[in-house]
Coordinates of C-alpha atoms (C1' of nucleotides) in Angstrom, one line a residue:
Chain K
M2 CA -6.9 -31.8 -16.9
R3 CA -10.4 -31.7 -17.9
A4 CA -13.1 -33.9 -19.4
P5 CA -12.1 -34.9 -22.9
R6 CA -15.3 -34.0 -24.5
D7 CA -16.5 -37.3 -25.9
G8 CA -16.2 -37.9 -29.6
A9 CA -16.8 -41.6 -29.4
R10 CA -19.7 -42.2 -31.7
G11 CA -22.8 -42.1 -29.6
V12 CA -25.4 -39.4 -29.6
P13 CA -24.1 -35.8 -29.5
D14 CA -24.4 -34.1 -26.2
A15 CA -26.6 -31.4 -27.6
T16 CA -29.0 -33.9 -28.9
V17 CA -29.2 -35.8 -25.6
A18 CA -30.1 -32.6 -23.9
R19 CA -33.1 -32.1 -26.2
L20 CA -34.4 -35.7 -26.0
P21 CA -36.3 -35.2 -22.7
V22 CA -37.9 -32.2 -24.2
Y23 CA -39.1 -34.1 -27.3
L24 CA -40.4 -36.9 -25.1
R25 CA -42.4 -34.5 -23.0
V26 CA -43.9 -32.8 -26.1
L27 CA -44.7 -36.1 -27.7
T28 CA -46.3 -37.4 -24.5
G29 CA -48.5 -34.4 -24.4
L30 CA -49.5 -34.9 -28.1
G31 CA -50.3 -38.5 -27.4
E32 CA -52.6 -37.6 -24.5
R33 CA -54.4 -35.2 -26.6
G34 CA -55.1 -38.0 -29.1
V35 CA -52.8 -36.8 -31.9
A36 CA -51.7 -39.8 -34.0
T37 CA -49.0 -38.5 -36.2
V38 CA -46.9 -35.3 -36.2
S39 CA -44.5 -33.8 -38.8
S40 CA -41.1 -32.6 -37.9
E41 CA -42.2 -29.1 -38.5
E42 CA -44.9 -29.3 -35.9
L43 CA -42.9 -31.1 -33.4
A44 CA -39.9 -28.8 -33.8
L45 CA -42.2 -25.8 -33.3
A46 CA -43.7 -27.2 -30.1
A47 CA -40.2 -28.1 -28.8
G48 CA -38.7 -24.7 -29.6
V49 CA -36.1 -26.0 -32.1
G50 CA -35.6 -25.9 -35.9
S51 CA -37.1 -28.7 -37.9
A52 CA -33.8 -29.6 -39.4
T53 CA -32.3 -30.0 -35.9
L54 CA -35.2 -32.1 -34.9
R55 CA -34.9 -34.5 -37.8
K56 CA -31.1 -34.8 -37.3
D57 CA -31.5 -35.4 -33.6
L58 CA -34.1 -38.2 -34.3
S59 CA -31.9 -39.7 -37.0
H60 CA -29.2 -40.2 -34.4
L61 CA -31.6 -42.7 -32.7
G62 CA -32.1 -44.5 -35.9
S63 CA -35.4 -42.7 -36.5
Y64 CA -38.8 -44.1 -37.2
G65 CA -40.4 -41.5 -39.3
V66 CA -42.4 -42.1 -42.6
R67 CA -41.5 -39.9 -45.6
G68 CA -44.4 -37.9 -46.9
V69 CA -46.2 -38.5 -43.6
G70 CA -44.3 -37.7 -40.4
Y71 CA -43.9 -39.5 -37.2
E72 CA -46.3 -41.8 -35.6
V73 CA -46.6 -40.3 -32.1
A74 CA -47.0 -43.5 -30.1
R75 CA -44.2 -45.2 -31.8
L76 CA -41.9 -42.3 -31.3
V77 CA -42.7 -41.9 -27.6
Q78 CA -41.8 -45.6 -27.2
H79 CA -38.6 -45.2 -29.1
V80 CA -37.3 -42.0 -27.5
G81 CA -38.5 -43.3 -24.1
R82 CA -36.5 -46.4 -24.5
C83 CA -33.4 -44.5 -25.5
L84 CA -33.7 -42.4 -22.4
G85 CA -33.9 -45.5 -20.3
L86 CA -37.6 -45.2 -19.5
A87 CA -38.0 -48.9 -19.5
E88 CA -36.0 -49.1 -16.4
E89 CA -36.5 -47.4 -13.1
W90 CA -33.9 -45.0 -12.1
R91 CA -33.8 -44.7 -8.3
V92 CA -32.9 -41.5 -6.8
V93 CA -31.8 -40.3 -3.3
I94 CA -32.2 -36.8 -2.2
V95 CA -29.6 -35.4 0.1
G96 CA -30.6 -32.5 2.2
I97 CA -34.2 -32.2 3.4
G98 CA -34.5 -28.4 3.8
S99 CA -37.1 -26.4 1.9
L100 CA -35.8 -27.2 -1.5
G101 CA -35.3 -30.9 -0.7
R102 CA -38.9 -31.1 0.5
A103 CA -40.2 -29.4 -2.6
L104 CA -38.2 -31.8 -4.8
A105 CA -39.4 -34.8 -2.8
N106 CA -43.0 -33.8 -3.3
Y107 CA -42.4 -32.9 -7.0
S108 CA -44.6 -35.0 -9.2
G109 CA -42.6 -34.6 -12.3
F110 CA -40.3 -37.5 -11.6
A111 CA -42.2 -40.4 -12.9
P112 CA -42.6 -39.4 -16.6
L113 CA -38.9 -40.0 -17.2
G114 CA -38.5 -43.2 -15.3
T115 CA -37.0 -41.8 -12.1
R116 CA -38.3 -42.5 -8.6
V117 CA -37.3 -41.0 -5.3
V118 CA -36.6 -43.9 -3.0
A119 CA -34.7 -42.4 -0.1
L120 CA -34.1 -39.0 1.7
V121 CA -31.1 -38.4 3.8
D122 CA -30.1 -35.4 6.0
S123 CA -27.3 -34.7 8.4
D124 CA -29.5 -32.7 10.9
P125 CA -30.7 -35.0 13.7
A126 CA -33.7 -32.7 14.1
V127 CA -34.9 -33.7 10.6
V128 CA -33.9 -37.3 10.6
G129 CA -36.9 -39.4 11.4
E130 CA -39.4 -37.1 10.0
R131 CA -41.7 -38.4 7.2
V132 CA -41.6 -36.3 4.0
A133 CA -43.5 -37.4 0.9
G134 CA -44.2 -40.8 2.4
L135 CA -40.6 -41.5 3.2
E136 CA -38.7 -41.4 6.4
V137 CA -35.6 -39.1 6.5
L138 CA -32.5 -41.2 7.2
P139 CA -29.3 -40.0 8.7
S140 CA -26.3 -39.2 6.5
S141 CA -24.5 -42.1 7.9
S142 CA -26.8 -44.5 6.2
T143 CA -26.1 -43.1 2.7
A144 CA -23.8 -46.0 1.7
R145 CA -26.1 -48.7 2.9
V146 CA -29.2 -47.1 1.3
V147 CA -27.5 -46.7 -2.0
G148 CA -26.3 -50.3 -2.0
E149 CA -29.5 -52.0 -0.7
L150 CA -32.0 -49.9 -2.7
G151 CA -30.0 -49.8 -5.9
V152 CA -29.9 -46.0 -6.0
R153 CA -28.2 -44.7 -9.2
I154 CA -28.7 -40.9 -9.0
A155 CA -28.1 -38.5 -6.2
V156 CA -29.8 -35.1 -6.0
L157 CA -28.1 -32.7 -3.7
A158 CA -30.2 -30.1 -2.1
V159 CA -27.8 -29.0 0.6
P160 CA -26.4 -25.5 1.5
A161 CA -23.4 -24.4 -0.5
G162 CA -21.0 -25.0 2.4
A163 CA -22.0 -28.6 2.8
A164 CA -22.2 -29.6 -0.9
Q165 CA -18.6 -30.8 -1.5
A166 CA -18.8 -33.1 1.5
A167 CA -22.2 -34.3 0.5
C168 CA -21.0 -35.0 -3.0
D169 CA -17.9 -36.8 -1.8
A170 CA -20.1 -39.0 0.4
V171 CA -22.5 -40.1 -2.3
V172 CA -19.6 -40.7 -4.7
A173 CA -17.8 -42.8 -2.0
A174 CA -21.2 -44.8 -1.8
G175 CA -20.8 -45.7 -5.4
I176 CA -23.1 -43.2 -7.1
T177 CA -22.0 -42.1 -10.6
S178 CA -24.6 -39.5 -11.5
V179 CA -25.1 -36.4 -9.4
L180 CA -27.5 -33.5 -9.8
S181 CA -26.6 -30.6 -7.6
F182 CA -28.7 -27.5 -6.8
A183 CA -25.9 -26.0 -4.6
P184 CA -24.4 -22.7 -5.8
V185 CA -20.8 -24.0 -5.8
E186 CA -18.6 -25.6 -8.3
L187 CA -18.2 -29.2 -7.2
Q188 CA -15.2 -31.3 -7.9
V189 CA -15.8 -34.9 -8.8
P190 CA -13.5 -37.8 -9.9
A191 CA -13.5 -38.7 -13.6
G192 CA -16.2 -41.1 -14.4
V193 CA -18.8 -39.4 -12.3
E194 CA -21.4 -37.4 -14.2
L195 CA -22.2 -34.1 -12.6
R196 CA -24.9 -31.7 -13.6
S197 CA -25.6 -28.6 -11.7
V198 CA -28.7 -26.4 -11.6
D199 CA -28.3 -23.0 -10.0
L200 CA -30.8 -20.3 -9.6
S201 CA -28.5 -17.5 -9.3
T202 CA -26.5 -18.6 -12.4
E203 CA -29.8 -18.6 -14.4
L204 CA -30.8 -15.2 -13.1
G205 CA -27.3 -13.9 -13.8
I206 CA -27.6 -15.0 -17.5
L207 CA -31.0 -13.3 -17.7
A208 CA -29.6 -10.2 -16.1
F209 CA -26.7 -10.0 -18.6
R210 CA -29.1 -10.1 -21.5
E211 CA -31.6 -7.7 -20.0
R212 CA -28.7 -5.3 -19.3
R213 CA -27.4 -5.6 -22.9
R214 CA -30.8 -4.9 -24.2
A215 CA -31.1 -1.8 -22.1
A216 CA -27.5 -0.7 -23.1
T217 CA -28.1 -1.0 -26.8
A218 CA -31.5 0.8 -26.4
G219 CA -29.4 3.7 -25.1
E220 CA -30.9 3.6 -21.7
L221 CA -27.6 3.0 -20.0
P222 CA -24.0 4.1 -20.8
G223 CA -22.9 1.2 -22.9
E224 CA -20.0 -0.3 -21.2
L225 CA -19.7 -3.2 -23.6
A226 CA -18.4 -2.9 -27.0
G227 CA -20.3 -4.0 -30.0
S228 CA -23.3 -2.6 -31.7
A229 CA -25.9 -5.3 -31.6
P230 CA -29.5 -4.4 -32.2
R231 CA -30.4 -8.1 -31.9
T232 CA -33.2 -9.1 -29.7
G233 CA -34.1 -12.8 -30.1
S234 CA -36.0 -15.1 -27.8
S235 CA -34.8 -18.6 -27.0
A236 CA -32.7 -20.8 -24.7
G237 CA -33.2 -23.2 -21.9
G238 CA -32.6 -26.7 -20.9
A239 CA -29.3 -27.9 -19.9
R240 CA -27.0 -26.1 -22.1
Chain E
M20 CA -39.1 -19.5 -37.6
R21 CA -36.8 -19.6 -34.8
A22 CA -34.5 -17.3 -32.9
P23 CA -31.7 -16.4 -35.3
R24 CA -28.8 -17.4 -32.9
D25 CA -27.2 -14.0 -32.5
G26 CA -24.0 -13.3 -34.3
A27 CA -24.1 -9.6 -33.6
R28 CA -20.7 -9.0 -31.9
G29 CA -21.5 -9.1 -28.3
V30 CA -20.3 -11.9 -26.0
P31 CA -20.9 -15.5 -27.1
D32 CA -23.7 -17.3 -25.4
A33 CA -21.4 -20.0 -24.1
T34 CA -19.3 -17.3 -22.4
V35 CA -22.2 -15.6 -20.8
A36 CA -23.4 -18.9 -19.4
R37 CA -20.0 -19.3 -17.6
L38 CA -19.7 -15.7 -16.3
P39 CA -21.8 -16.3 -13.1
V40 CA -19.6 -19.3 -12.3
Y41 CA -16.5 -17.3 -12.6
L42 CA -17.9 -14.6 -10.5
R43 CA -18.9 -17.1 -7.8
V44 CA -15.5 -18.7 -7.7
L45 CA -13.8 -15.3 -7.7
T46 CA -16.0 -14.1 -4.8
G47 CA -15.1 -17.2 -2.8
L48 CA -11.4 -16.6 -3.4
G49 CA -11.7 -13.0 -2.4
E50 CA -13.4 -14.0 0.9
R51 CA -10.6 -16.3 1.6
G52 CA -8.1 -13.5 1.2
V53 CA -6.7 -14.6 -2.1
A54 CA -5.3 -11.5 -3.9
T55 CA -4.3 -12.8 -7.3
V56 CA -5.1 -15.9 -9.3
S57 CA -3.7 -17.4 -12.5
S58 CA -6.0 -18.5 -15.3
E59 CA -4.9 -22.1 -14.6
E60 CA -6.1 -22.0 -11.0
L61 CA -9.3 -20.1 -11.8
A62 CA -10.1 -22.4 -14.6
L63 CA -9.5 -25.5 -12.5
A64 CA -11.9 -24.1 -9.8
A65 CA -14.6 -23.2 -12.3
G66 CA -14.3 -26.6 -14.1
V67 CA -13.2 -25.4 -17.5
G68 CA -10.0 -25.2 -19.5
S69 CA -7.6 -22.4 -19.0
A70 CA -7.7 -21.3 -22.6
T71 CA -11.5 -21.1 -22.5
L72 CA -11.3 -19.0 -19.4
R73 CA -8.8 -16.6 -20.9
K74 CA -10.8 -16.3 -24.0
D75 CA -14.0 -15.7 -22.0
L76 CA -12.4 -13.0 -20.1
S77 CA -10.9 -11.4 -23.1
H78 CA -14.4 -10.9 -24.4
L79 CA -15.0 -8.5 -21.5
G80 CA -11.9 -6.7 -22.4
S81 CA -9.9 -8.4 -19.6
Y82 CA -7.9 -6.9 -16.8
G83 CA -5.2 -9.5 -16.3
V84 CA -1.4 -8.9 -15.9
R85 CA 0.9 -11.0 -18.0
G86 CA 3.4 -12.9 -16.0
V87 CA 1.3 -12.5 -12.9
G88 CA -2.4 -13.4 -13.2
Y89 CA -5.6 -11.7 -12.4
E90 CA -6.2 -9.5 -9.4
V91 CA -9.1 -11.0 -7.7
A92 CA -10.8 -7.9 -6.3
R93 CA -10.5 -6.1 -9.7
L94 CA -11.8 -9.0 -11.6
V95 CA -14.8 -9.5 -9.3
Q96 CA -15.7 -5.9 -9.9
H97 CA -15.3 -6.1 -13.6
V98 CA -17.2 -9.4 -14.1
G99 CA -19.8 -8.3 -11.7
R100 CA -20.4 -5.1 -13.6
C101 CA -20.7 -6.9 -16.8
L102 CA -23.4 -9.1 -15.3
G103 CA -25.2 -6.0 -14.1
L104 CA -24.4 -6.4 -10.5
A105 CA -24.3 -2.7 -10.1
E106 CA -28.0 -2.5 -10.6
E107 CA -30.6 -4.3 -8.7
W108 CA -32.7 -6.8 -10.8
R109 CA -36.1 -7.0 -9.1
V110 CA -37.8 -10.4 -9.4
V111 CA -41.4 -11.6 -9.0
I112 CA -42.0 -15.2 -8.1
V113 CA -45.3 -16.5 -9.7
G114 CA -46.7 -19.5 -8.0
I115 CA -46.3 -19.8 -4.2
G116 CA -46.5 -23.6 -3.8
S117 CA -43.7 -25.6 -2.1
L118 CA -41.1 -24.8 -4.9
G119 CA -42.2 -21.1 -4.9
R120 CA -41.7 -20.9 -1.2
A121 CA -38.3 -22.6 -1.3
L122 CA -37.3 -20.1 -4.0
A123 CA -38.6 -17.1 -1.9
N124 CA -36.6 -18.2 1.1
Y125 CA -33.5 -19.0 -1.0
S126 CA -30.5 -16.8 0.1
G127 CA -28.6 -17.2 -3.1
F128 CA -30.2 -14.3 -4.9
A129 CA -28.3 -11.5 -3.6
P130 CA -24.8 -12.4 -4.8
L131 CA -25.8 -11.7 -8.4
G132 CA -27.7 -8.6 -7.8
T133 CA -31.2 -9.9 -8.0
R134 CA -33.8 -9.4 -5.3
V135 CA -37.3 -10.9 -4.9
V136 CA -39.8 -8.0 -4.4
A137 CA -43.0 -9.6 -5.0
L138 CA -44.9 -12.9 -4.8
V139 CA -48.1 -13.6 -6.6
D140 CA -50.5 -16.7 -6.7
S141 CA -53.8 -17.4 -8.2
D142 CA -55.1 -19.4 -5.2
P143 CA -57.2 -17.2 -2.9
A144 CA -56.3 -19.6 0.0
V145 CA -52.6 -18.5 -0.5
V146 CA -53.1 -14.8 -1.2
G147 CA -52.5 -12.7 1.9
E148 CA -50.2 -15.2 3.5
R149 CA -46.7 -13.9 4.4
V150 CA -43.8 -15.8 2.9
A151 CA -40.2 -14.7 3.4
G152 CA -41.3 -11.3 4.7
L153 CA -43.5 -10.6 1.7
E154 CA -47.3 -10.7 1.4
V155 CA -48.6 -13.0 -1.3
L156 CA -50.6 -11.0 -3.8
P157 CA -53.4 -12.1 -6.2
S158 CA -52.5 -12.8 -9.8
S159 CA -54.7 -10.0 -10.8
S160 CA -52.2 -7.5 -9.4
T161 CA -49.3 -8.8 -11.5
A162 CA -49.3 -5.9 -14.0
R163 CA -49.6 -3.3 -11.3
V164 CA -46.7 -4.8 -9.2
V165 CA -44.5 -5.1 -12.2
G166 CA -45.1 -1.5 -13.2
E167 CA -44.9 0.0 -9.7
L168 CA -41.9 -2.0 -8.3
G169 CA -39.9 -2.0 -11.5
V170 CA -39.8 -5.8 -11.8
R171 CA -37.6 -7.0 -14.6
I172 CA -37.5 -10.8 -14.2
A173 CA -40.3 -13.2 -13.5
V174 CA -39.7 -16.7 -12.0
L175 CA -42.5 -19.2 -12.7
A176 CA -43.0 -21.8 -10.1
V177 CA -46.4 -22.9 -11.1
P178 CA -47.8 -26.3 -12.2
A179 CA -47.3 -27.4 -15.8
G180 CA -50.9 -26.8 -16.7
A181 CA -50.9 -23.2 -15.5
A182 CA -47.5 -22.3 -16.8
Q183 CA -48.4 -20.9 -20.3
A184 CA -51.1 -18.7 -18.9
A185 CA -48.9 -17.4 -16.2
C186 CA -46.2 -16.8 -18.8
D187 CA -48.6 -14.9 -21.0
A188 CA -49.7 -12.8 -18.0
V189 CA -46.2 -11.7 -17.0
V190 CA -45.3 -10.9 -20.7
A191 CA -48.4 -8.9 -21.0
A192 CA -47.3 -7.0 -17.9
G193 CA -44.2 -6.0 -19.7
I194 CA -41.6 -8.6 -18.4
T195 CA -39.0 -9.5 -20.9
S196 CA -37.0 -12.0 -18.9
V197 CA -38.6 -15.2 -17.7
L198 CA -37.2 -18.2 -15.8
S199 CA -39.6 -21.1 -15.7
F200 CA -39.4 -24.2 -13.5
A201 CA -42.5 -25.8 -15.1
P202 CA -42.0 -29.0 -17.1
V203 CA -43.5 -27.7 -20.2
E204 CA -42.2 -25.9 -23.4
L205 CA -43.4 -22.3 -23.1
Q206 CA -44.1 -20.2 -26.2
V207 CA -43.0 -16.7 -25.9
P208 CA -43.0 -13.7 -28.4
A209 CA -39.7 -12.7 -30.0
G210 CA -37.9 -10.3 -27.8
V211 CA -38.7 -12.2 -24.6
E212 CA -35.9 -14.1 -23.1
L213 CA -36.9 -17.4 -21.7
R214 CA -34.9 -19.9 -19.7
S215 CA -36.2 -23.0 -18.4
V216 CA -35.0 -25.3 -15.6
D217 CA -36.6 -28.6 -15.3
L218 CA -35.8 -31.4 -13.0
S219 CA -37.1 -34.2 -15.1
T220 CA -35.1 -33.0 -18.0
E221 CA -31.9 -33.1 -16.0
L222 CA -32.6 -36.4 -14.6
G223 CA -33.4 -37.7 -18.1
I224 CA -30.0 -36.6 -19.3
L225 CA -28.3 -38.3 -16.4
A226 CA -30.3 -41.4 -17.0
F227 CA -29.3 -41.5 -20.6
R228 CA -25.6 -41.4 -19.7
E229 CA -26.0 -43.9 -16.9
R230 CA -27.7 -46.1 -19.3
R231 CA -25.1 -45.9 -22.0
R232 CA -22.4 -46.5 -19.5
A233 CA -24.2 -49.7 -18.3
A234 CA -24.8 -50.8 -22.0
T235 CA -21.2 -50.3 -23.0
A236 CA -20.1 -52.2 -19.9
G237 CA -22.2 -55.1 -21.2
E238 CA -24.6 -55.2 -18.4
L239 CA -27.5 -54.5 -20.7
P240 CA -28.3 -55.5 -24.2
G241 CA -26.9 -52.6 -26.2
E242 CA -29.7 -51.0 -28.1
L243 CA -27.7 -48.1 -29.2
A244 CA -25.1 -48.4 -31.8
G245 CA -21.6 -47.2 -31.2
S246 CA -18.9 -48.5 -29.1
A247 CA -17.9 -45.7 -26.7
P248 CA -15.7 -46.7 -23.8
R249 CA -15.7 -43.1 -22.8
T250 CA -16.3 -42.0 -19.3
G251 CA -15.7 -38.4 -18.6
S252 CA -17.1 -36.0 -16.0
S253 CA -18.5 -32.6 -16.8
A254 CA -21.4 -30.4 -17.6
G255 CA -23.8 -28.1 -15.8
G256 CA -25.2 -24.7 -15.6
A257 CA -27.4 -23.7 -18.3
R258 CA -26.5 -25.1 -21.0
Chain G
dG2 C1' -47.3 -34.0 -53.3
dA3 C1' -45.4 -34.2 -48.9
dT4 C1' -42.1 -35.1 -45.7
dT5 C1' -38.2 -37.6 -44.0
dG6 C1' -33.1 -38.5 -43.7
dT7 C1' -28.7 -36.8 -44.8
dG8 C1' -24.4 -35.2 -47.1
dA9 C1' -22.5 -30.5 -47.7
dA10 C1' -22.0 -25.8 -46.1
dT11 C1' -22.1 -22.8 -42.4
dT12 C1' -21.7 -21.1 -37.9
dA13 C1' -20.3 -21.5 -33.1
dC14 C1' -17.3 -23.0 -29.8
dT15 C1' -12.9 -25.0 -28.0
dT16 C1' -8.2 -25.9 -28.0
dC17 C1' -3.6 -25.1 -29.4
dA18 C1' 0.5 -22.7 -29.5
dC19 C1' 3.1 -18.7 -29.3
dA20 C1' 3.9 -13.7 -29.6
dG21 C1' 3.9 -9.9 -26.4
dC22 C1' 4.5 -8.1 -22.1
dA23 C1' 5.3 -7.4 -16.9
Chain A
dT2 C1' 10.8 -16.0 -16.6
dG3 C1' 5.9 -16.8 -16.3
dC4 C1' 1.5 -15.9 -17.7
dT5 C1' -1.9 -13.3 -20.5
dG6 C1' -4.2 -12.4 -24.8
dT7 C1' -5.2 -14.0 -29.3
dG8 C1' -4.6 -15.5 -34.1
dA9 C1' -4.9 -20.0 -36.2
dA10 C1' -6.3 -24.9 -36.2
dG11 C1' -9.5 -28.0 -34.9
dT12 C1' -14.0 -29.8 -33.4
dA13 C1' -18.9 -29.8 -32.6
dA14 C1' -23.5 -28.2 -33.7
dT15 C1' -26.7 -26.0 -36.7
dT16 C1' -28.7 -25.1 -41.0
dC17 C1' -29.3 -25.7 -45.8
dA18 C1' -31.0 -28.0 -49.6
dC19 C1' -32.3 -31.9 -52.0
dA20 C1' -32.5 -36.9 -53.2
dA21 C1' -35.0 -40.8 -51.5
dT22 C1' -39.4 -42.5 -50.3
dC23 C1' -44.1 -43.1 -49.2

DNA sequence: GATTGTGAATTACTTCACAGCA
DNA sequence: TGCTGTGAAGTAATTCACAATC
């Protein structure tokens, strides 16, 4: 019994995953004073094909001008609004170890309308400490913090062994969007959106490709069938 | 001119992205003394459908037993070998700020056969410091380190503004697999595998879904067309 | 003339459903 | 009998290619 992969007519998942990238590129162009951009240029900068880009934007009811391109400022507004940039998405970070601290101090939150408003940790030795201008609160106050501060997103930066419990706790507190950095597969009830970023998974994927490259180059005894001379760059994001 | 999405008969990208997850779950089962597991159970724990799991494993020339399931130890070996676990993938971390330090101290590397063997930073104030048992080296020594230590993967933990230069440097040093944490779209030559993990992108995706949920629940003036009452959990990894 | 927006074709991925085997 | 492995069917995403538009 798994998630019934949408289908309801909104924006395709693959498109949603690229919107933040477009927004970032567009913002950069805007800051550099670029007024309009063609789908070709924008696609190149974002690392996708131009047809993909145009189709993606068309899902948002695009604002381009035929024969000219897209007005950068206008498109920034538009994509930003679709991503919810007009509102502020309040975030709680759970687990204030070295990763949690790095995330708390990370400056890249603001551009997409998210703001860290609370830090919690289960270790009494850490509670009360000030990190990135915020006092670390005990885990027991999670529910209260979520309710009072209007937190909508939880970022889990706890060890693998503590992740499921931490996840259950934030879900119980009413959180419906969770981003986990813990190297375990978390189970969440239907209706809770879970994304999971894991260093070892990413490295594993890179190692697989490196390995295949080596194998096809004849350096290693090829254990995998197939005869692919393909190289190919690519990939990223939240696939 | 973009990466011509493989096609050469190896293992599908989507499958590769799930292999590390399977390996992690299997390793966990093994440690808990589980000897065999059915595709149904394994799929549930990994958060995918059982048909997907079976098809994924079949791409590796699977080792299951009909009527019984998969022998955990055997499958761990097999998947691990496919992911290159038999070899050691040496990693250099570029940029020893708070994120770089957190990554250097991260214990989750080993399970997938990767090991951090070098740290470099461009800031003279950081060079020479010891982090996680390694001395931080100057950026100028990147090429030498990569060559002498046999580094195959570079992890970029530098600020956005420095990321493209850092990327160019490691590529020039001969690296063909790059994992970037910087919130910019990096350009790499064909043949270099780039994956990019970005906090603000992930949060942006979550915000989009939260927002759509709110809009369809009638809390917000629905700006997006469509009438999706869908909830659905899901997602993660690289995707 | 240039570039968007989009139906149609293609390709990739998932899911179904069942034959084949322990 | 129970569960894997896999063709066939179905769905989603990408790419092509061109008509519509400035």
